[in-house]
Amino acid sequence: MKNEITSVDDVTRLLATQKYIASKEVSTIVYLALKMKRPVLVEGPAGVGKTELAKSIAHALDKELIQLQCYEGIDESKAIYEWEYAKQLLYTQIMKEKISDVLGTTLDLKESIKKLGDLESAFFSDHFLLPRPLLKAISSEEQSVLLIDEVDKPDPEFEAYLLEVLNSYEITIPEIGTHTAKHIPIVFLTSNNNRDLSDALKRRCLHLYIDYPSQQLEVDIVQSRMAKMDRQLINKLVNAVHEIRKLDIKKKPAISETIDWAESLVTLNLDQIGPTEMKQTLGIISKYKTDMDQIMQNVDKILGEVS
């Protein structure tokens, strides 16, 4: 099979087809997660490719990507399921007008109550259920990739919901019953380390820490996205980015911003990086005025390392 994974190298190769250049460590953990059917907790600074890893695996394996974007205050109804109350209300209004047809010629009170009770239970059925990402992944007819993004943003209590699902791959809906996964999803959780995650959640997952890439790996990443760009210019650009990351700035350039910077140089037909080019395109890799000021104050040192 074209996308069959039988080795760590297969993972590296598949990710490369999505222009995701993975280190040996990344490919190894992903391979083990696939074979052991375990979730992967991917931690690291913003912009190093944590979310992109899950997306690349989904695309490479031709599987549906189901994404749960976490945020402060997210609850069970947004992560697992909720009822379509507006739809239920609409049907209720329709049934009020048809109540005599429902009861028919029933005269017995108990029989009438039973008929109305059956009608009530119909309002809490799959027809009125609005599945959210966790239930979607569990209920999927085919294996999917479940991305639980920025799991460190919600309150710690939210982890209890996740842990219950990840332990059994089952979701119980009191009014309906238990949904059990037909196919265990490939699960990625990402964290920017805004807070410590629980030991229980960490034990359930294989752990992967992705830091900013080495200079050589980042050159390869940019080259994969900018195949026609001069390799020497890419080396200079990546060198400059690595020097900028050494500065005490508010936001260090992400890998995606390195790629954007490379694309901007090509778009502007620039074949070198000097102080003028740096100032002209600085908004591509720096988003805070204080950071820009500090970069320009150190531009000679940054470009001195490049030359």
PDB file of C-alpha atoms in Angstrom:
ATOM      1  CA  MET A   1       0.000   0.000   0.000  1.00  0.00           C
ATOM      2  CA  LYS A   2       1.183   3.475  -0.883  1.00  0.00           C
ATOM      3  CA  ASN A   3       0.659   4.956   2.601  1.00  0.00           C
ATOM      4  CA  GLU A   4       1.450   1.857   4.651  1.00  0.00           C
ATOM      5  CA  ILE A   5       3.709   2.661   7.585  1.00  0.00           C
ATOM      6  CA  THR A   6       6.104  -0.096   8.591  1.00  0.00           C
ATOM      7  CA  SER A   7       9.062   1.922   9.874  1.00  0.00           C
ATOM      8  CA  VAL A   8      10.179   5.254  11.279  1.00  0.00           C
ATOM      9  CA  ASP A   9      11.569   6.130   7.864  1.00  0.00           C
ATOM     10  CA  ASP A  10       8.093   5.651   6.371  1.00  0.00           C
ATOM     11  CA  VAL A  11       6.797   8.369   8.703  1.00  0.00           C
ATOM     12  CA  THR A  12       9.593  10.708   7.651  1.00  0.00           C
ATOM     13  CA  ARG A  13       8.859  10.004   3.997  1.00  0.00           C
ATOM     14  CA  LEU A  14       5.108  10.526   4.350  1.00  0.00           C
ATOM     15  CA  LEU A  15       5.551  13.797   6.220  1.00  0.00           C
ATOM     16  CA  ALA A  16       7.978  14.972   3.549  1.00  0.00           C
ATOM     17  CA  THR A  17       5.234  14.521   0.932  1.00  0.00           C
ATOM     18  CA  GLN A  18       3.370  17.243   2.846  1.00  0.00           C
ATOM     19  CA  LYS A  19       6.518  19.397   2.957  1.00  0.00           C
ATOM     20  CA  TYR A  20       6.863  18.706   6.677  1.00  0.00           C
ATOM     21  CA  ILE A  21      10.534  17.981   7.311  1.00  0.00           C
ATOM     22  CA  ALA A  22      10.635  15.930  10.503  1.00  0.00           C
ATOM     23  CA  SER A  23      13.545  15.154  12.784  1.00  0.00           C
ATOM     24  CA  LYS A  24      14.287  11.538  13.720  1.00  0.00           C
ATOM     25  CA  GLU A  25      12.792  12.129  17.168  1.00  0.00           C
ATOM     26  CA  VAL A  26       9.501  13.409  15.737  1.00  0.00           C
ATOM     27  CA  SER A  27       9.174  10.539  13.270  1.00  0.00           C
ATOM     28  CA  THR A  28       9.982   7.962  15.960  1.00  0.00           C
ATOM     29  CA  ILE A  29       7.313   9.155  18.407  1.00  0.00           C
ATOM     30  CA  VAL A  30       4.698   9.407  15.657  1.00  0.00           C
ATOM     31  CA  TYR A  31       5.549   5.884  14.468  1.00  0.00           C
ATOM     32  CA  LEU A  32       5.251   4.476  17.997  1.00  0.00           C
ATOM     33  CA  ALA A  33       1.960   6.301  18.562  1.00  0.00           C
ATOM     34  CA  LEU A  34       0.489   4.824  15.395  1.00  0.00           C
ATOM     35  CA  LYS A  35       1.590   1.297  16.260  1.00  0.00           C
ATOM     36  CA  MET A  36       0.707   1.478  19.976  1.00  0.00           C
ATOM     37  CA  LYS A  37      -2.555   3.371  19.352  1.00  0.00           C
ATOM     38  CA  ARG A  38      -1.611   6.035  21.881  1.00  0.00           C
ATOM     39  CA  PRO A  39      -2.252   9.784  21.828  1.00  0.00           C
ATOM     40  CA  VAL A  40       0.704  12.106  21.299  1.00  0.00           C
ATOM     41  CA  LEU A  41       1.132  15.164  23.514  1.00  0.00           C
ATOM     42  CA  VAL A  42       3.190  17.659  21.510  1.00  0.00           C
ATOM     43  CA  GLU A  43       4.686  20.495  23.547  1.00  0.00           C
ATOM     44  CA  GLY A  44       6.944  23.361  22.572  1.00  0.00           C
ATOM     45  CA  PRO A  45       7.016  27.088  21.826  1.00  0.00           C
ATOM     46  CA  ALA A  46       4.471  28.609  19.471  1.00  0.00           C
ATOM     47  CA  GLY A  47       5.205  28.306  15.788  1.00  0.00           C
ATOM     48  CA  VAL A  48       7.441  25.224  15.714  1.00  0.00           C
ATOM     49  CA  GLY A  49       5.023  23.006  13.784  1.00  0.00           C
ATOM     50  CA  LYS A  50       2.991  21.223  16.483  1.00  0.00           C
ATOM     51  CA  THR A  51      -0.411  21.763  14.875  1.00  0.00           C
ATOM     52  CA  GLU A  52       1.032  21.311  11.395  1.00  0.00           C
ATOM     53  CA  LEU A  53       2.311  17.867  12.396  1.00  0.00           C
ATOM     54  CA  ALA A  54      -1.224  16.585  13.019  1.00  0.00           C
ATOM     55  CA  LYS A  55      -2.528  18.190   9.834  1.00  0.00           C
ATOM     56  CA  SER A  56       0.309  16.709   7.789  1.00  0.00           C
ATOM     57  CA  ILE A  57      -0.319  13.208   9.154  1.00  0.00           C
ATOM     58  CA  ALA A  58      -4.030  13.513   8.319  1.00  0.00           C
ATOM     59  CA  HIS A  59      -3.336  14.654   4.763  1.00  0.00           C
ATOM     60  CA  ALA A  60      -0.563  12.108   4.194  1.00  0.00           C
ATOM     61  CA  LEU A  61      -2.764   9.224   5.340  1.00  0.00           C
ATOM     62  CA  ASP A  62      -5.836  10.643   3.591  1.00  0.00           C
ATOM     63  CA  LYS A  63      -7.851  10.736   6.817  1.00  0.00           C
ATOM     64  CA  GLU A  64     -10.379  13.273   8.030  1.00  0.00           C
ATOM     65  CA  LEU A  65      -8.907  15.882  10.368  1.00  0.00           C
ATOM     66  CA  ILE A  66     -11.218  16.677  13.289  1.00  0.00           C
ATOM     67  CA  GLN A  67      -9.960  19.661  15.273  1.00  0.00           C
ATOM     68  CA  LEU A  68     -10.946  20.749  18.771  1.00  0.00           C
ATOM     69  CA  GLN A  69      -9.622  24.264  19.336  1.00  0.00           C
ATOM     70  CA  CYS A  70      -9.335  24.710  23.088  1.00  0.00           C
ATOM     71  CA  TYR A  71      -9.791  28.025  24.859  1.00  0.00           C
ATOM     72  CA  GLU A  72     -10.328  29.334  28.366  1.00  0.00           C
ATOM     73  CA  GLY A  73     -13.845  28.467  29.482  1.00  0.00           C
ATOM     74  CA  ILE A  74     -14.512  25.675  26.978  1.00  0.00           C
ATOM     75  CA  ASP A  75     -16.916  23.110  28.395  1.00  0.00           C
ATOM     76  CA  GLU A  76     -18.352  19.689  27.651  1.00  0.00           C
ATOM     77  CA  SER A  77     -21.048  21.051  25.341  1.00  0.00           C
ATOM     78  CA  LYS A  78     -18.469  22.563  22.994  1.00  0.00           C
ATOM     79  CA  ALA A  79     -16.065  19.635  23.136  1.00  0.00           C
ATOM     80  CA  ILE A  80     -18.300  16.550  23.210  1.00  0.00           C
ATOM     81  CA  TYR A  81     -21.945  17.216  22.287  1.00  0.00           C
ATOM     82  CA  GLU A  82     -24.993  19.364  22.856  1.00  0.00           C
ATOM     83  CA  TRP A  83     -28.654  19.232  21.972  1.00  0.00           C
ATOM     84  CA  GLU A  84     -30.087  21.306  19.142  1.00  0.00           C
ATOM     85  CA  TYR A  85     -32.535  23.172  21.352  1.00  0.00           C
ATOM     86  CA  ALA A  86     -33.810  25.413  18.563  1.00  0.00           C
ATOM     87  CA  LYS A  87     -34.668  22.360  16.496  1.00  0.00           C
ATOM     88  CA  GLN A  88     -36.324  20.691  19.477  1.00  0.00           C
ATOM     89  CA  LEU A  89     -38.382  23.822  20.124  1.00  0.00           C
ATOM     90  CA  LEU A  90     -39.501  23.977  16.508  1.00  0.00           C
ATOM     91  CA  TYR A  91     -40.636  20.352  16.601  1.00  0.00           C
ATOM     92  CA  THR A  92     -42.378  20.990  19.919  1.00  0.00           C
ATOM     93  CA  GLN A  93     -44.403  23.797  18.374  1.00  0.00           C
ATOM     94  CA  ILE A  94     -45.353  21.554  15.463  1.00  0.00           C
ATOM     95  CA  MET A  95     -46.381  18.718  17.785  1.00  0.00           C
ATOM     96  CA  LYS A  96     -48.507  21.021  19.946  1.00  0.00           C
ATOM     97  CA  GLU A  97     -50.698  21.565  16.930  1.00  0.00           C
ATOM     98  CA  LYS A  98     -50.831  17.811  16.288  1.00  0.00           C
ATOM     99  CA  ILE A  99     -51.361  16.618  19.869  1.00  0.00           C
ATOM    100  CA  SER A 100     -54.876  15.358  19.191  1.00  0.00           C
ATOM    101  CA  ASP A 101     -53.568  13.269  16.294  1.00  0.00           C
ATOM    102  CA  VAL A 102     -50.871  11.815  18.545  1.00  0.00           C
ATOM    103  CA  LEU A 103     -53.314  10.792  21.275  1.00  0.00           C
ATOM    104  CA  GLY A 104     -55.967   9.685  18.796  1.00  0.00           C
ATOM    105  CA  THR A 105     -58.953   8.159  20.511  1.00  0.00           C
ATOM    106  CA  THR A 106     -57.009   7.261  23.643  1.00  0.00           C
ATOM    107  CA  LEU A 107     -59.206   7.678  26.698  1.00  0.00           C
ATOM    108  CA  ASP A 108     -57.084   5.980  29.353  1.00  0.00           C
ATOM    109  CA  LEU A 109     -54.866   8.413  31.296  1.00  0.00           C
ATOM    110  CA  LYS A 110     -51.973   5.971  31.673  1.00  0.00           C
ATOM    111  CA  GLU A 111     -51.970   5.214  27.958  1.00  0.00           C
ATOM    112  CA  SER A 112     -52.032   8.925  27.157  1.00  0.00           C
ATOM    113  CA  ILE A 113     -49.086   9.553  29.490  1.00  0.00           C
ATOM    114  CA  LYS A 114     -47.179   6.674  27.892  1.00  0.00           C
ATOM    115  CA  LYS A 115     -47.718   8.056  24.402  1.00  0.00           C
ATOM    116  CA  LEU A 116     -46.565  11.498  25.488  1.00  0.00           C
ATOM    117  CA  GLY A 117     -43.565   9.933  27.244  1.00  0.00           C
ATOM    118  CA  ASP A 118     -42.556   8.111  24.063  1.00  0.00           C
ATOM    119  CA  LEU A 119     -42.840  11.392  22.231  1.00  0.00           C
ATOM    120  CA  GLU A 120     -40.620  13.131  24.787  1.00  0.00           C
ATOM    121  CA  SER A 121     -37.880  10.503  24.460  1.00  0.00           C
ATOM    122  CA  ALA A 122     -37.842  11.048  20.705  1.00  0.00           C
ATOM    123  CA  PHE A 123     -36.725  14.617  21.319  1.00  0.00           C
ATOM    124  CA  PHE A 124     -33.523  13.305  22.923  1.00  0.00           C
ATOM    125  CA  SER A 125     -32.348  11.086  20.099  1.00  0.00           C
ATOM    126  CA  ASP A 126     -29.591  11.205  17.488  1.00  0.00           C
ATOM    127  CA  HIS A 127     -31.907  13.307  15.320  1.00  0.00           C
ATOM    128  CA  PHE A 128     -31.503  16.239  17.717  1.00  0.00           C
ATOM    129  CA  LEU A 129     -27.903  15.566  18.748  1.00  0.00           C
ATOM    130  CA  LEU A 130     -25.221  18.039  17.702  1.00  0.00           C
ATOM    131  CA  PRO A 131     -21.875  16.207  17.887  1.00  0.00           C
ATOM    132  CA  ARG A 132     -18.779  18.217  18.734  1.00  0.00           C
ATOM    133  CA  PRO A 133     -15.199  17.181  17.842  1.00  0.00           C
ATOM    134  CA  LEU A 134     -14.700  14.475  20.484  1.00  0.00           C
ATOM    135  CA  LEU A 135     -17.981  12.729  19.675  1.00  0.00           C
ATOM    136  CA  LYS A 136     -17.369  13.159  15.938  1.00  0.00           C
ATOM    137  CA  ALA A 137     -14.033  11.373  16.228  1.00  0.00           C
ATOM    138  CA  ILE A 138     -15.526   8.572  18.332  1.00  0.00           C
ATOM    139  CA  SER A 139     -18.530   8.124  16.024  1.00  0.00           C
ATOM    140  CA  SER A 140     -16.632   8.284  12.740  1.00  0.00           C
ATOM    141  CA  GLU A 141     -17.227   5.365  10.378  1.00  0.00           C
ATOM    142  CA  GLU A 142     -13.548   5.511   9.392  1.00  0.00           C
ATOM    143  CA  GLN A 143     -10.418   6.251  11.383  1.00  0.00           C
ATOM    144  CA  SER A 144      -9.837   9.985  11.716  1.00  0.00           C
ATOM    145  CA  VAL A 145      -7.098  12.238  13.057  1.00  0.00           C
ATOM    146  CA  LEU A 146      -8.243  14.103  16.174  1.00  0.00           C
ATOM    147  CA  LEU A 147      -6.314  17.297  16.909  1.00  0.00           C
ATOM    148  CA  ILE A 148      -6.893  18.747  20.387  1.00  0.00           C
ATOM    149  CA  ASP A 149      -5.145  22.076  19.944  1.00  0.00           C
ATOM    150  CA  GLU A 150      -3.751  24.220  22.792  1.00  0.00           C
ATOM    151  CA  VAL A 151      -4.919  21.877  25.538  1.00  0.00           C
ATOM    152  CA  ASP A 152      -3.109  24.059  28.085  1.00  0.00           C
ATOM    153  CA  LYS A 153      -5.584  26.943  27.662  1.00  0.00           C
ATOM    154  CA  PRO A 154      -8.690  25.515  29.424  1.00  0.00           C
ATOM    155  CA  ASP A 155      -8.982  25.026  33.180  1.00  0.00           C
ATOM    156  CA  PRO A 156      -7.496  21.805  34.610  1.00  0.00           C
ATOM    157  CA  GLU A 157     -11.035  20.468  35.176  1.00  0.00           C
ATOM    158  CA  PHE A 158     -11.451  20.198  31.409  1.00  0.00           C
ATOM    159  CA  GLU A 159      -8.758  17.541  31.343  1.00  0.00           C
ATOM    160  CA  ALA A 160     -11.153  15.180  33.151  1.00  0.00           C
ATOM    161  CA  TYR A 161     -13.394  15.150  30.062  1.00  0.00           C
ATOM    162  CA  LEU A 162     -10.439  14.455  27.806  1.00  0.00           C
ATOM    163  CA  LEU A 163      -8.987  11.778  30.033  1.00  0.00           C
ATOM    164  CA  GLU A 164     -12.287   9.893  30.180  1.00  0.00           C
ATOM    165  CA  VAL A 165     -12.484   9.831  26.390  1.00  0.00           C
ATOM    166  CA  LEU A 166      -8.816   8.983  25.840  1.00  0.00           C
ATOM    167  CA  ASN A 167      -8.877   6.165  28.394  1.00  0.00           C
ATOM    168  CA  SER A 168     -11.776   4.244  26.878  1.00  0.00           C
ATOM    169  CA  TYR A 169     -12.630   5.922  23.576  1.00  0.00           C
ATOM    170  CA  GLU A 170     -16.231   5.862  24.745  1.00  0.00           C
ATOM    171  CA  ILE A 171     -18.715   8.663  25.317  1.00  0.00           C
ATOM    172  CA  THR A 172     -21.885   8.117  27.328  1.00  0.00           C
ATOM    173  CA  ILE A 173     -24.932  10.241  26.567  1.00  0.00           C
ATOM    174  CA  PRO A 174     -27.472   9.624  29.370  1.00  0.00           C
ATOM    175  CA  GLU A 175     -30.525  10.012  27.127  1.00  0.00           C
ATOM    176  CA  ILE A 176     -29.199   7.720  24.382  1.00  0.00           C
ATOM    177  CA  GLY A 177     -26.482   5.402  25.630  1.00  0.00           C
ATOM    178  CA  THR A 178     -22.777   4.813  25.092  1.00  0.00           C
ATOM    179  CA  HIS A 179     -20.964   5.568  21.851  1.00  0.00           C
ATOM    180  CA  THR A 180     -17.904   3.331  21.462  1.00  0.00           C
ATOM    181  CA  ALA A 181     -15.287   4.079  18.833  1.00  0.00           C
ATOM    182  CA  LYS A 182     -15.463   1.762  15.836  1.00  0.00           C
ATOM    183  CA  HIS A 183     -11.968   2.925  14.922  1.00  0.00           C
ATOM    184  CA  ILE A 184      -9.609   4.437  17.493  1.00  0.00           C
ATOM    185  CA  PRO A 185      -8.644   7.874  16.162  1.00  0.00           C
ATOM    186  CA  ILE A 186      -5.073   9.050  15.752  1.00  0.00           C
ATOM    187  CA  VAL A 187      -4.879  11.681  18.490  1.00  0.00           C
ATOM    188  CA  PHE A 188      -2.573  14.690  18.796  1.00  0.00           C
ATOM    189  CA  LEU A 189      -2.741  17.124  21.702  1.00  0.00           C
ATOM    190  CA  THR A 190      -0.713  20.333  21.503  1.00  0.00           C
ATOM    191  CA  SER A 191       0.459  22.623  24.289  1.00  0.00           C
ATOM    192  CA  ASN A 192       2.405  25.881  24.368  1.00  0.00           C
ATOM    193  CA  ASN A 193       3.275  25.251  28.045  1.00  0.00           C
ATOM    194  CA  ASN A 194       1.072  28.048  29.381  1.00  0.00           C
ATOM    195  CA  ARG A 195       0.434  25.818  32.396  1.00  0.00           C
ATOM    196  CA  ASP A 196       1.454  22.377  33.607  1.00  0.00           C
ATOM    197  CA  LEU A 197      -0.800  19.570  32.452  1.00  0.00           C
ATOM    198  CA  SER A 198      -1.899  16.840  34.853  1.00  0.00           C
ATOM    199  CA  ASP A 199       0.286  13.792  35.396  1.00  0.00           C
ATOM    200  CA  ALA A 200      -2.688  11.579  34.510  1.00  0.00           C
ATOM    201  CA  LEU A 201      -3.027  13.137  31.066  1.00  0.00           C
ATOM    202  CA  LYS A 202       0.714  12.963  30.477  1.00  0.00           C
ATOM    203  CA  ARG A 203       0.798   9.283  31.456  1.00  0.00           C
ATOM    204  CA  ARG A 204      -1.906   8.506  28.915  1.00  0.00           C
ATOM    205  CA  CYS A 205       0.095  10.071  26.070  1.00  0.00           C
ATOM    206  CA  LEU A 206       3.419   9.609  24.387  1.00  0.00           C
ATOM    207  CA  HIS A 207       5.346  12.845  24.841  1.00  0.00           C
ATOM    208  CA  LEU A 208       7.033  14.852  22.120  1.00  0.00           C
ATOM    209  CA  TYR A 209       8.787  18.166  22.651  1.00  0.00           C
ATOM    210  CA  ILE A 210       9.407  20.165  19.486  1.00  0.00           C
ATOM    211  CA  ASP A 211      11.834  23.044  19.912  1.00  0.00           C
ATOM    212  CA  TYR A 212      12.995  25.504  17.292  1.00  0.00           C
ATOM    213  CA  PRO A 213      14.807  23.388  14.696  1.00  0.00           C
ATOM    214  CA  SER A 214      18.535  23.215  14.234  1.00  0.00           C
ATOM    215  CA  GLN A 215      19.940  25.542  11.618  1.00  0.00           C
ATOM    216  CA  GLN A 216      20.430  22.739   9.095  1.00  0.00           C
ATOM    217  CA  LEU A 217      16.914  21.366   9.607  1.00  0.00           C
ATOM    218  CA  GLU A 218      15.378  24.806   9.220  1.00  0.00           C
ATOM    219  CA  VAL A 219      17.336  25.319   5.991  1.00  0.00           C
ATOM    220  CA  ASP A 220      15.878  22.028   4.727  1.00  0.00           C
ATOM    221  CA  ILE A 221      12.377  23.116   5.766  1.00  0.00           C
ATOM    222  CA  VAL A 222      12.635  26.423   3.912  1.00  0.00           C
ATOM    223  CA  GLN A 223      14.175  24.707   0.893  1.00  0.00           C
ATOM    224  CA  SER A 224      11.232  22.267   0.747  1.00  0.00           C
ATOM    225  CA  ARG A 225       8.807  25.193   0.550  1.00  0.00           C
ATOM    226  CA  MET A 226      10.962  27.475  -1.622  1.00  0.00           C
ATOM    227  CA  ALA A 227      12.552  25.026  -4.045  1.00  0.00           C
ATOM    228  CA  LYS A 228      13.641  27.706  -6.534  1.00  0.00           C
ATOM    229  CA  MET A 229      15.279  29.960  -3.951  1.00  0.00           C
ATOM    230  CA  ASP A 230      19.074  30.152  -3.905  1.00  0.00           C
ATOM    231  CA  ARG A 231      20.433  27.793  -1.250  1.00  0.00           C
ATOM    232  CA  GLN A 232      23.090  30.274  -0.156  1.00  0.00           C
ATOM    233  CA  LEU A 233      20.465  32.972   0.420  1.00  0.00           C
ATOM    234  CA  ILE A 234      18.374  30.509   2.429  1.00  0.00           C
ATOM    235  CA  ASN A 235      21.418  29.778   4.599  1.00  0.00           C
ATOM    236  CA  LYS A 236      21.939  33.489   5.217  1.00  0.00           C
ATOM    237  CA  LEU A 237      18.279  34.032   6.019  1.00  0.00           C
ATOM    238  CA  VAL A 238      18.114  31.115   8.466  1.00  0.00           C
ATOM    239  CA  ASN A 239      21.360  32.243  10.113  1.00  0.00           C
ATOM    240  CA  ALA A 240      19.807  35.661  10.665  1.00  0.00           C
ATOM    241  CA  VAL A 241      16.653  34.143  12.167  1.00  0.00           C
ATOM    242  CA  HIS A 242      18.717  32.052  14.579  1.00  0.00           C
ATOM    243  CA  GLU A 243      20.634  35.147  15.683  1.00  0.00           C
ATOM    244  CA  ILE A 244      17.354  37.014  16.205  1.00  0.00           C
ATOM    245  CA  ARG A 245      16.027  34.170  18.369  1.00  0.00           C
ATOM    246  CA  LYS A 246      19.018  34.608  20.683  1.00  0.00           C
ATOM    247  CA  LEU A 247      17.832  38.125  21.532  1.00  0.00           C
ATOM    248  CA  ASP A 248      15.687  38.846  24.586  1.00  0.00           C
ATOM    249  CA  ILE A 249      12.565  39.701  22.595  1.00  0.00           C
ATOM    250  CA  LYS A 250       8.863  39.255  23.276  1.00  0.00           C
ATOM    251  CA  LYS A 251       8.134  36.945  20.342  1.00  0.00           C
ATOM    252  CA  LYS A 252      10.771  34.865  18.625  1.00  0.00           C
ATOM    253  CA  PRO A 253      10.227  34.211  14.900  1.00  0.00           C
ATOM    254  CA  ALA A 254       8.297  31.014  14.198  1.00  0.00           C
ATOM    255  CA  ILE A 255       9.259  28.577  11.456  1.00  0.00           C
ATOM    256  CA  SER A 256       6.272  29.747   9.427  1.00  0.00           C
ATOM    257  CA  GLU A 257       7.611  33.300   9.663  1.00  0.00           C
ATOM    258  CA  THR A 258      11.029  32.169   8.429  1.00  0.00           C
ATOM    259  CA  ILE A 259       9.257  30.710   5.390  1.00  0.00           C
ATOM    260  CA  ASP A 260       7.219  33.908   4.960  1.00  0.00           C
ATOM    261  CA  TRP A 261      10.410  35.950   5.106  1.00  0.00           C
ATOM    262  CA  ALA A 262      11.988  33.786   2.411  1.00  0.00           C
ATOM    263  CA  GLU A 263       8.898  34.186   0.242  1.00  0.00           C
ATOM    264  CA  SER A 264       8.949  37.965   0.729  1.00  0.00           C
ATOM    265  CA  LEU A 265      12.550  38.178  -0.475  1.00  0.00           C
ATOM    266  CA  VAL A 266      11.655  36.197  -3.601  1.00  0.00           C
ATOM    267  CA  THR A 267       8.543  38.311  -4.190  1.00  0.00           C
ATOM    268  CA  LEU A 268      10.611  41.509  -3.945  1.00  0.00           C
ATOM    269  CA  ASN A 269      13.343  40.041  -6.166  1.00  0.00           C
ATOM    270  CA  LEU A 270      15.923  40.547  -3.418  1.00  0.00           C
ATOM    271  CA  ASP A 271      19.025  38.403  -3.656  1.00  0.00           C
ATOM    272  CA  GLN A 272      20.783  39.573  -0.497  1.00  0.00           C
ATOM    273  CA  ILE A 273      20.077  40.461   3.141  1.00  0.00           C
ATOM    274  CA  GLY A 274      21.557  43.744   4.332  1.00  0.00           C
ATOM    275  CA  PRO A 275      20.404  46.396   6.827  1.00  0.00           C
ATOM    276  CA  THR A 276      18.163  47.975   4.178  1.00  0.00           C
ATOM    277  CA  GLU A 277      16.508  44.670   3.263  1.00  0.00           C
ATOM    278  CA  MET A 278      16.192  43.787   6.939  1.00  0.00           C
ATOM    279  CA  LYS A 279      14.386  47.025   7.779  1.00  0.00           C
ATOM    280  CA  GLN A 280      12.235  46.784   4.651  1.00  0.00           C
ATOM    281  CA  THR A 281      10.929  43.302   5.475  1.00  0.00           C
ATOM    282  CA  LEU A 282      11.174  43.239   9.276  1.00  0.00           C
ATOM    283  CA  GLY A 283       7.392  43.173   9.686  1.00  0.00           C
ATOM    284  CA  ILE A 284       7.389  39.653   8.268  1.00  0.00           C
ATOM    285  CA  ILE A 285       9.262  38.130  11.199  1.00  0.00           C
ATOM    286  CA  SER A 286       8.644  40.623  14.009  1.00  0.00           C
ATOM    287  CA  LYS A 287       5.236  41.794  15.219  1.00  0.00           C
ATOM    288  CA  TYR A 288       6.095  44.057  18.164  1.00  0.00           C
ATOM    289  CA  LYS A 289       7.644  47.527  17.984  1.00  0.00           C
ATOM    290  CA  THR A 290       9.960  46.847  20.930  1.00  0.00           C
ATOM    291  CA  ASP A 291      11.219  43.676  19.229  1.00  0.00           C
ATOM    292  CA  MET A 292      11.769  45.527  15.947  1.00  0.00           C
ATOM    293  CA  ASP A 293      13.769  48.216  17.730  1.00  0.00           C
ATOM    294  CA  GLN A 294      15.966  45.650  19.432  1.00  0.00           C
ATOM    295  CA  ILE A 295      16.550  43.737  16.196  1.00  0.00           C
ATOM    296  CA  MET A 296      17.602  46.886  14.351  1.00  0.00           C
ATOM    297  CA  GLN A 297      19.855  47.887  17.252  1.00  0.00           C
ATOM    298  CA  ASN A 298      21.616  44.541  16.817  1.00  0.00           C
ATOM    299  CA  VAL A 299      21.397  44.402  13.029  1.00  0.00           C
ATOM    300  CA  ASP A 300      25.168  44.583  12.512  1.00  0.00           C
ATOM    301  CA  LYS A 301      25.730  41.622  14.839  1.00  0.00           C
ATOM    302  CA  ILE A 302      22.862  39.679  13.247  1.00  0.00           C
ATOM    303  CA  LEU A 303      24.074  40.310   9.718  1.00  0.00           C
ATOM    304  CA  GLY A 304      27.696  39.985  10.785  1.00  0.00           C
ATOM    305  CA  GLU A 305      26.938  36.369  11.618  1.00  0.00           C
ATOM    306  CA  VAL A 306      25.292  36.033   8.213  1.00  0.00           C
ATOM    307  CA  SER A 307      28.094  37.399   6.071  1.00  0.00           C
TER     308      SER A 307
END
